[in-house]
Short mmCIF file of C-alpha atoms in Angstrom, two decimals:
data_model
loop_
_atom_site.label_atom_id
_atom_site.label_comp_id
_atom_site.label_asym_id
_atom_site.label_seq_id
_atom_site.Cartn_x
_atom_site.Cartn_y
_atom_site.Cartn_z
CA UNK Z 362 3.85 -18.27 -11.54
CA UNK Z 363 4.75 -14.96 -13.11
CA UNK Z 364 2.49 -14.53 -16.06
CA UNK Z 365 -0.52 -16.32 -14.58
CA UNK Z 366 -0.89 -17.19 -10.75
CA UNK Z 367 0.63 -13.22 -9.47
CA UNK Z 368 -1.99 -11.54 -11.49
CA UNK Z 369 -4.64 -14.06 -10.39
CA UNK Z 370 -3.78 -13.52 -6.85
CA UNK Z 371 -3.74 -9.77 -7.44
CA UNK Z 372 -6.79 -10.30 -8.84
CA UNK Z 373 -8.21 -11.80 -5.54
CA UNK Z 374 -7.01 -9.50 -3.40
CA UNK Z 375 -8.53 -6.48 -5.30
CA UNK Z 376 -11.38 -8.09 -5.47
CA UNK Z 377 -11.56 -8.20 -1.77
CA UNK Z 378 -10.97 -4.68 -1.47
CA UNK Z 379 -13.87 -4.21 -3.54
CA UNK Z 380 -16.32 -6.18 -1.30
CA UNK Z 381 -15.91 -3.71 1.14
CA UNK Z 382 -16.39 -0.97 -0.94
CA UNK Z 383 -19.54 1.33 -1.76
CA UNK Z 384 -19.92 4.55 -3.56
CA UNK Z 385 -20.19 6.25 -0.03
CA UNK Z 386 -16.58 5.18 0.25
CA UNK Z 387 -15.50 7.52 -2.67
CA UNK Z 388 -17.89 10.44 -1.22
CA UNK Z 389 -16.62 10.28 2.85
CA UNK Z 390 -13.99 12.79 1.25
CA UNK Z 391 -16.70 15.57 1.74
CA UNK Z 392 -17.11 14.86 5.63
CA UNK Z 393 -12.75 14.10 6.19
CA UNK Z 394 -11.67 16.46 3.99
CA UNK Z 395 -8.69 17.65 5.96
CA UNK Z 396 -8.13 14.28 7.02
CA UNK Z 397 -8.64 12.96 3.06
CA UNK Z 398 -6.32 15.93 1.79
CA UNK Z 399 -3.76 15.63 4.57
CA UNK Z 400 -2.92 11.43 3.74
CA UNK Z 401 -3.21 12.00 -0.13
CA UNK Z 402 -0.50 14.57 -0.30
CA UNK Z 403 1.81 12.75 1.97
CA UNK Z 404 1.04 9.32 0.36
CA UNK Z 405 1.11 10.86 -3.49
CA UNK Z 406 3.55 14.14 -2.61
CA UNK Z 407 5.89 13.59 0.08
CA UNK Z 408 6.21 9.98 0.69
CA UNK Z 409 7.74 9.24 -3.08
CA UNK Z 410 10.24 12.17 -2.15
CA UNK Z 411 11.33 10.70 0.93
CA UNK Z 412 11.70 7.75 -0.76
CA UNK Z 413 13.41 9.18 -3.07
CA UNK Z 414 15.65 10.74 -0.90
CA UNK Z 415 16.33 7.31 0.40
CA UNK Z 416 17.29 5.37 -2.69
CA UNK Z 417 20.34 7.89 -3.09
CA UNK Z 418 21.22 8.18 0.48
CA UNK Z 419 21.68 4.32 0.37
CA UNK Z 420 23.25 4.31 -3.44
CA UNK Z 421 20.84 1.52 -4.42
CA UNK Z 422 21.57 0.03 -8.19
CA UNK Z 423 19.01 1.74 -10.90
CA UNK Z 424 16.61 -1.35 -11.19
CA UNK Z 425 16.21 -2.00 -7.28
CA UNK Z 426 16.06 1.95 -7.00
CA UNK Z 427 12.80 2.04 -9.26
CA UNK Z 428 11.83 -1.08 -7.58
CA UNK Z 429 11.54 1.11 -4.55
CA UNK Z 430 10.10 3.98 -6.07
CA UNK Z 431 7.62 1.36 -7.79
CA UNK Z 432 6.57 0.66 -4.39
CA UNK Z 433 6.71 4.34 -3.04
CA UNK Z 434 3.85 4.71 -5.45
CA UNK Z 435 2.23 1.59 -4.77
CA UNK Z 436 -1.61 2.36 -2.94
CA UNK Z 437 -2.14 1.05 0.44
CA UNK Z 438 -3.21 -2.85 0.66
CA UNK Z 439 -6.17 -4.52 2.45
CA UNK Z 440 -3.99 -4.94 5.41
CA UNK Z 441 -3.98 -1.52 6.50
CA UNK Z 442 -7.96 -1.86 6.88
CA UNK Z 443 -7.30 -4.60 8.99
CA UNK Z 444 -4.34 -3.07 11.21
CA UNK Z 445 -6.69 0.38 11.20
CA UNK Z 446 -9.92 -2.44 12.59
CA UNK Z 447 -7.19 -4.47 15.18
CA UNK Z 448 -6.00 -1.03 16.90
CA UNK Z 449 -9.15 1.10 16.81
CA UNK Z 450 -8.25 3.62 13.95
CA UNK Z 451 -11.00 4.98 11.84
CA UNK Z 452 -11.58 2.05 9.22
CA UNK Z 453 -14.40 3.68 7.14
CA UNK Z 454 -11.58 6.38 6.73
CA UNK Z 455 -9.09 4.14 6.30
CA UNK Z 456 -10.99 1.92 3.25
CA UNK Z 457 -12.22 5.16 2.02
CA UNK Z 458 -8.21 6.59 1.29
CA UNK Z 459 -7.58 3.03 0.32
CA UNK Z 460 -10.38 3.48 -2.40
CA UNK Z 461 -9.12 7.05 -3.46
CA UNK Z 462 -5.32 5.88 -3.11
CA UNK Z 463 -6.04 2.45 -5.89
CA UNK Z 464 -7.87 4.96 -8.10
CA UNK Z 465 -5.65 7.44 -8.37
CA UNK Z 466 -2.54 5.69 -8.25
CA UNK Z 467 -3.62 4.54 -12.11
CA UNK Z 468 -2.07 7.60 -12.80
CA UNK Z 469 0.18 7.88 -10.70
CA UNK Z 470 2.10 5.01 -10.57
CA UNK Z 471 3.05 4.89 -14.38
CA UNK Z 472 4.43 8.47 -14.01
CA UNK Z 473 6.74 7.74 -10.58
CA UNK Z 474 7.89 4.21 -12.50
CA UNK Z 475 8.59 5.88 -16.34
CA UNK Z 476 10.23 9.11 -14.10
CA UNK Z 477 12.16 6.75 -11.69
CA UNK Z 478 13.46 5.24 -15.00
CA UNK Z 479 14.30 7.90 -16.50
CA UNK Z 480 16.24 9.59 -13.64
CA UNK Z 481 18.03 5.99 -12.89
CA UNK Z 482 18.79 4.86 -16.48
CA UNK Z 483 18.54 1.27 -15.86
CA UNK Z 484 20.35 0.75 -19.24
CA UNK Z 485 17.26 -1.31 -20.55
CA UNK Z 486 15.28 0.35 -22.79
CA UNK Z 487 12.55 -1.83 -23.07
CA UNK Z 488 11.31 -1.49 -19.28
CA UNK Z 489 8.69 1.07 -18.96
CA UNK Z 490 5.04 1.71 -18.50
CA UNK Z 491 4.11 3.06 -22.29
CA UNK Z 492 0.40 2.71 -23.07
CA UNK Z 493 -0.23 -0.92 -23.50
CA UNK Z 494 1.14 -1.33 -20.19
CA UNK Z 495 -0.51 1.64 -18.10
CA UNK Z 496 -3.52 -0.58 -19.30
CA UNK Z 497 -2.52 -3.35 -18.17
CA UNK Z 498 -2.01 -1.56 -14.62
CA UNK Z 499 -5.13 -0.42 -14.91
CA UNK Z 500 -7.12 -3.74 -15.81
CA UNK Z 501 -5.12 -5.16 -12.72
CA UNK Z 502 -5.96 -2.54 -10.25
CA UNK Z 503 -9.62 -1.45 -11.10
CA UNK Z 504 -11.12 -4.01 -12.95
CA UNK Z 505 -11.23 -6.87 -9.73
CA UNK Z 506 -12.51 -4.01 -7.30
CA UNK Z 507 -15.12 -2.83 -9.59
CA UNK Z 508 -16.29 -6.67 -9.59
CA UNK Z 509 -16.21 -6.56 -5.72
CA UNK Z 510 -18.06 -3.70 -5.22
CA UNK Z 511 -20.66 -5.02 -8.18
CA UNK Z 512 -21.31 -8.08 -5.90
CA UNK Z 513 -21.79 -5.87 -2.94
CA UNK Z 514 -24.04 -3.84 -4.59
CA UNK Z 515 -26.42 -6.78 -5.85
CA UNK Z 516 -26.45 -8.79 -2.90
CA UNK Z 517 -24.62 -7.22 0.52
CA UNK Z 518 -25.55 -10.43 2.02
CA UNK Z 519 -23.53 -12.62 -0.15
CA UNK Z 520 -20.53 -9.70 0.11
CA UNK Z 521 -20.67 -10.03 3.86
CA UNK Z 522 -20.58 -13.83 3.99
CA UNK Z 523 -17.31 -13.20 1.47
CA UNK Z 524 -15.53 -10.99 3.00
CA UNK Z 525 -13.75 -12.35 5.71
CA UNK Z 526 -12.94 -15.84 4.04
CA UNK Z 527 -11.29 -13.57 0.65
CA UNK Z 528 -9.67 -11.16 3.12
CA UNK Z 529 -8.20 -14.74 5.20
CA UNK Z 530 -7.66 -15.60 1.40
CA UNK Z 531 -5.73 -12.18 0.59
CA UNK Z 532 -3.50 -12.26 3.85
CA UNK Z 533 -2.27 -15.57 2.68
CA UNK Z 534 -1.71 -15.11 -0.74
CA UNK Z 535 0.22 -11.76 0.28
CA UNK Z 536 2.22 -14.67 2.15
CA UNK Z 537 2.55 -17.20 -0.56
CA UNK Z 538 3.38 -14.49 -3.06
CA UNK Z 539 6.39 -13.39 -1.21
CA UNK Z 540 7.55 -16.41 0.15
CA UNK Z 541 7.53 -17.51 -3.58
CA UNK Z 542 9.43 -14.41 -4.87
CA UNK Z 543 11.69 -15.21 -1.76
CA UNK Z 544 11.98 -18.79 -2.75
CA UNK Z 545 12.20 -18.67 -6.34
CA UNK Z 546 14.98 -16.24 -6.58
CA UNK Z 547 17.21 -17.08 -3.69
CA UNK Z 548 20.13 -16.36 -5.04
CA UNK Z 549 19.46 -13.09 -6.61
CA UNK Z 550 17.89 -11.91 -3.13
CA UNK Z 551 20.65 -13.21 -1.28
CA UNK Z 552 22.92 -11.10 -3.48
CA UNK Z 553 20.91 -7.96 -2.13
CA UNK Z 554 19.50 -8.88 0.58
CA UNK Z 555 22.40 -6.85 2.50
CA UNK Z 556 20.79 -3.41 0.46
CA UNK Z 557 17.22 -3.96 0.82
CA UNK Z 558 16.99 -4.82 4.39
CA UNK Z 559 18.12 -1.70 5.52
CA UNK Z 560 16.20 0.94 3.18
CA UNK Z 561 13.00 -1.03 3.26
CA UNK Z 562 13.01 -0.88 6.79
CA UNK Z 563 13.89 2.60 7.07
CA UNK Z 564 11.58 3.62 4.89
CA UNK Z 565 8.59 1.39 6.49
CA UNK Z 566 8.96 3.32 9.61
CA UNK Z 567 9.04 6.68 8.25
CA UNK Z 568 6.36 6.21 6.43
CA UNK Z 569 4.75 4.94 9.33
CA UNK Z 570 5.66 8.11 11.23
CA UNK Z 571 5.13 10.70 8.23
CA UNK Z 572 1.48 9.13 8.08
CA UNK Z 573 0.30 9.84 11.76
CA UNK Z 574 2.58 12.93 12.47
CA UNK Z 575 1.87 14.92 9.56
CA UNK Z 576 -2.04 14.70 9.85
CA UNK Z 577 -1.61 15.57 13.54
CA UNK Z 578 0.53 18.30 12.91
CA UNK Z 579 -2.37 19.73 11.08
CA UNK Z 580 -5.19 18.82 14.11
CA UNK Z 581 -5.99 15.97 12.39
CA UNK Z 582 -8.43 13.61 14.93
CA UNK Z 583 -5.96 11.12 16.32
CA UNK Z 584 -8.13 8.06 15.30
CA UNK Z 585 -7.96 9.85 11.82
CA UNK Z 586 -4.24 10.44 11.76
CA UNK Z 587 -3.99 6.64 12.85
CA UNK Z 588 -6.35 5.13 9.88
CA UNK Z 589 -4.09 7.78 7.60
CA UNK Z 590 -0.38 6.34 8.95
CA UNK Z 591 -1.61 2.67 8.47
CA UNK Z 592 -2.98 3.47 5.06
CA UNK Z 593 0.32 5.56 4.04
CA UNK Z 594 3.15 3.06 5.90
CA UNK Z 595 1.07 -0.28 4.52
CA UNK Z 596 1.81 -0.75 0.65
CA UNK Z 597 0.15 -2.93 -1.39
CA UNK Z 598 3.68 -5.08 -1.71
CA UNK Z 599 1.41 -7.84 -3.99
CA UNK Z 600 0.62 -4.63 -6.57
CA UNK Z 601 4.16 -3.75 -6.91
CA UNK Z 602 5.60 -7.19 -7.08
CA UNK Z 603 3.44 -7.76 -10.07
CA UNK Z 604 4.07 -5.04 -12.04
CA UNK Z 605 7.55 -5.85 -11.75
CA UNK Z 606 7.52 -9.26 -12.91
CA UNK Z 607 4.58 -9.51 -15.20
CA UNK Z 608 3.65 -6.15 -16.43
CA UNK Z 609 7.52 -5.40 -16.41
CA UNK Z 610 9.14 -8.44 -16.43
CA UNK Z 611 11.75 -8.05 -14.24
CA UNK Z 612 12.15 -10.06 -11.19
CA UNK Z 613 15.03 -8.08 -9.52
CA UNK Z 614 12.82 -4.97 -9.41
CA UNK Z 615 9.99 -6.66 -7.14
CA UNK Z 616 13.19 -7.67 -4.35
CA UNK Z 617 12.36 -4.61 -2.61
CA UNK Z 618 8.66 -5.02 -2.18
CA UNK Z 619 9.15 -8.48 -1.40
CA UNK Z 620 11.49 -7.85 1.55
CA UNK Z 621 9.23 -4.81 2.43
CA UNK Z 622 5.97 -7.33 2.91
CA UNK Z 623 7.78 -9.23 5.15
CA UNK Z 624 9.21 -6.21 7.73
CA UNK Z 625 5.81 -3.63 7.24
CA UNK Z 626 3.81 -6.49 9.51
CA UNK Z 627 6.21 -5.89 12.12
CA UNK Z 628 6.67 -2.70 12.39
CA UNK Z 629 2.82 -1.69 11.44
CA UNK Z 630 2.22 -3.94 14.87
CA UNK Z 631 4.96 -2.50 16.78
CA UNK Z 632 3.41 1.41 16.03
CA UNK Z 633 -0.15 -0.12 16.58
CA UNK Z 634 0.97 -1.69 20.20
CA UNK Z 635 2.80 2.11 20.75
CA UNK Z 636 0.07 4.40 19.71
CA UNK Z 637 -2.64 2.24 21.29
CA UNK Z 638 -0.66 2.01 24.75
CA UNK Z 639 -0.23 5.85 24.50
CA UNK Z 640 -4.31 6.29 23.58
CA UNK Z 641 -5.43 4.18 26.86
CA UNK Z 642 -4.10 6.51 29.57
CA UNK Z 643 -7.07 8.91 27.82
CA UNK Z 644 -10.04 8.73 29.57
CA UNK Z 645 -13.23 6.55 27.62
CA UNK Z 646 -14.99 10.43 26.86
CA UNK Z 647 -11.59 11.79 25.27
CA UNK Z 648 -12.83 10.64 21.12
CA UNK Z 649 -16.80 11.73 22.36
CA UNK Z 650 -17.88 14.67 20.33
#
């Protein structure tokens, strides 16, 4: 399951991103660029220091503490495109940061996981993300979209007809994968279960929060801040829970993104049923420019 089925179901689930992807995607920055700038720094800047701020305040171990940060630094996941489409958020936005966010975090992500490691001395020396395996993240990440948006961009008919039966197809991966992280390491979860539920949910709601109150603290469009809080609170939990256990090998350090997949559906929904009950005592003209 580890070394062949999680990066094949990765691999799906990029590859659905991709589908709904075209170059415009990567240039939208030009007309959002408050919006664009506002959600990258939070998502890249302040969320990894909040959840950084986190992992000490509830004295995780050093491998679940990188596991965190692992997922910190994760990019948003399909699903936020979907929560942004069920509660009226700005999805073009949304799958635009969510195309910026996978690209960049190729860089990023490396840096937070070989700094987390550092800072938490796991006492293994072998875990990191040298070259070989920064390559690795990157043939995971880029390689499955860039074959979703090549299909898109030879045929948009057969990419439409695709799309929703590989997105049905990501959602339940997402599910399998975690149930079979869940499953397959019951006892180790159980063991932590008691430290993860906590923090993960703690830190699923702030990001939630941090995503729609920073952009509106900087007049942010409130359909933009909303696209931006689903894209920042929404991890991809199936990117972080394979680098973990077959880029890194280490099954312990995916716990937290597995018990994370299972809470960010509720809460995501709860804020969506909140912030859409608050939006419909607007009147229909209040978004009209």
């Amino acid at each position: 399951m580890t070394t062949v089925l999680l990066p094949i179901a990765l691999g799906i689930v990029m590859f659905g991103l991709g589908l709904t992807l075209t170059p415009a995607d990567f240039t939208r920055i030009g007309r959002h660029p408050r919006a664009v700038f506002v959600a990258l720094v939070c998502q890249l800047v302040l969320l990894p220091a909040v959840c950084f701020g986190l992992v000490l305040l509830f004295g995780l171990p050093p491998v679940l503490a990188v596991g965190m940060m692992l997922l910190a630094a994760s990019p948003g996941g399909t699903t936020a495109n979907l929560f942004s489409h069920l509660f009226r958020a700005d999805v073009a936005l949304n799958i635009s940061l969510t195309a910026i966010n996978s690209l960049i975090s190729v860089v990023t992500l490396p840096l937070v996981v070989n700094l987390s490691l550092r800072w938490f001395d796991t006492g293994d020396p072998t875990l990191g993300l040298q070259l070989g395996k920064t390559l690795e993240v990157f043939a995971i990440v880029l390689l499955p979209v860039a074959a979703g948006m090549l299909v898109r961009a030879r045929s948009a008919a057969i990419a439409a007809r695709a799309e929703k039966p590989v997105r049905i197809a990501s959602l339940v991966i997402l599910v399998l994968v975690v149930a079979g992280t869940i499953v397959s390491n019951a006892e180790l979860l159980a063991e932590n279960v008691g430290r993860l539920a906590g923090i993960t949910a703690v830190f699923c709601g702030v990001s939630l929060a941090v995503g729609f109150a920073v952009p509106r603290m900087f007049a942010v469009e409130r359909r933009q801040a909303l696209a931006a809080a689903f894209e920042i609170g929404m991890h991809n939990a199936t990117l972080a829970v394979v680098i973990a256990q077959s880029v890194l090998d280490n099954v312990e350090m995916s716990l937290p993104a597995g018990v994370y997949a299972v809470l960010m559906f509720f809460f995501a929904a709860g804020f969506g049923m909140l912030v859409r009950d608050r939006r419909r005592v607007r009147p229909p003209t209040a978004d009209v420019r």
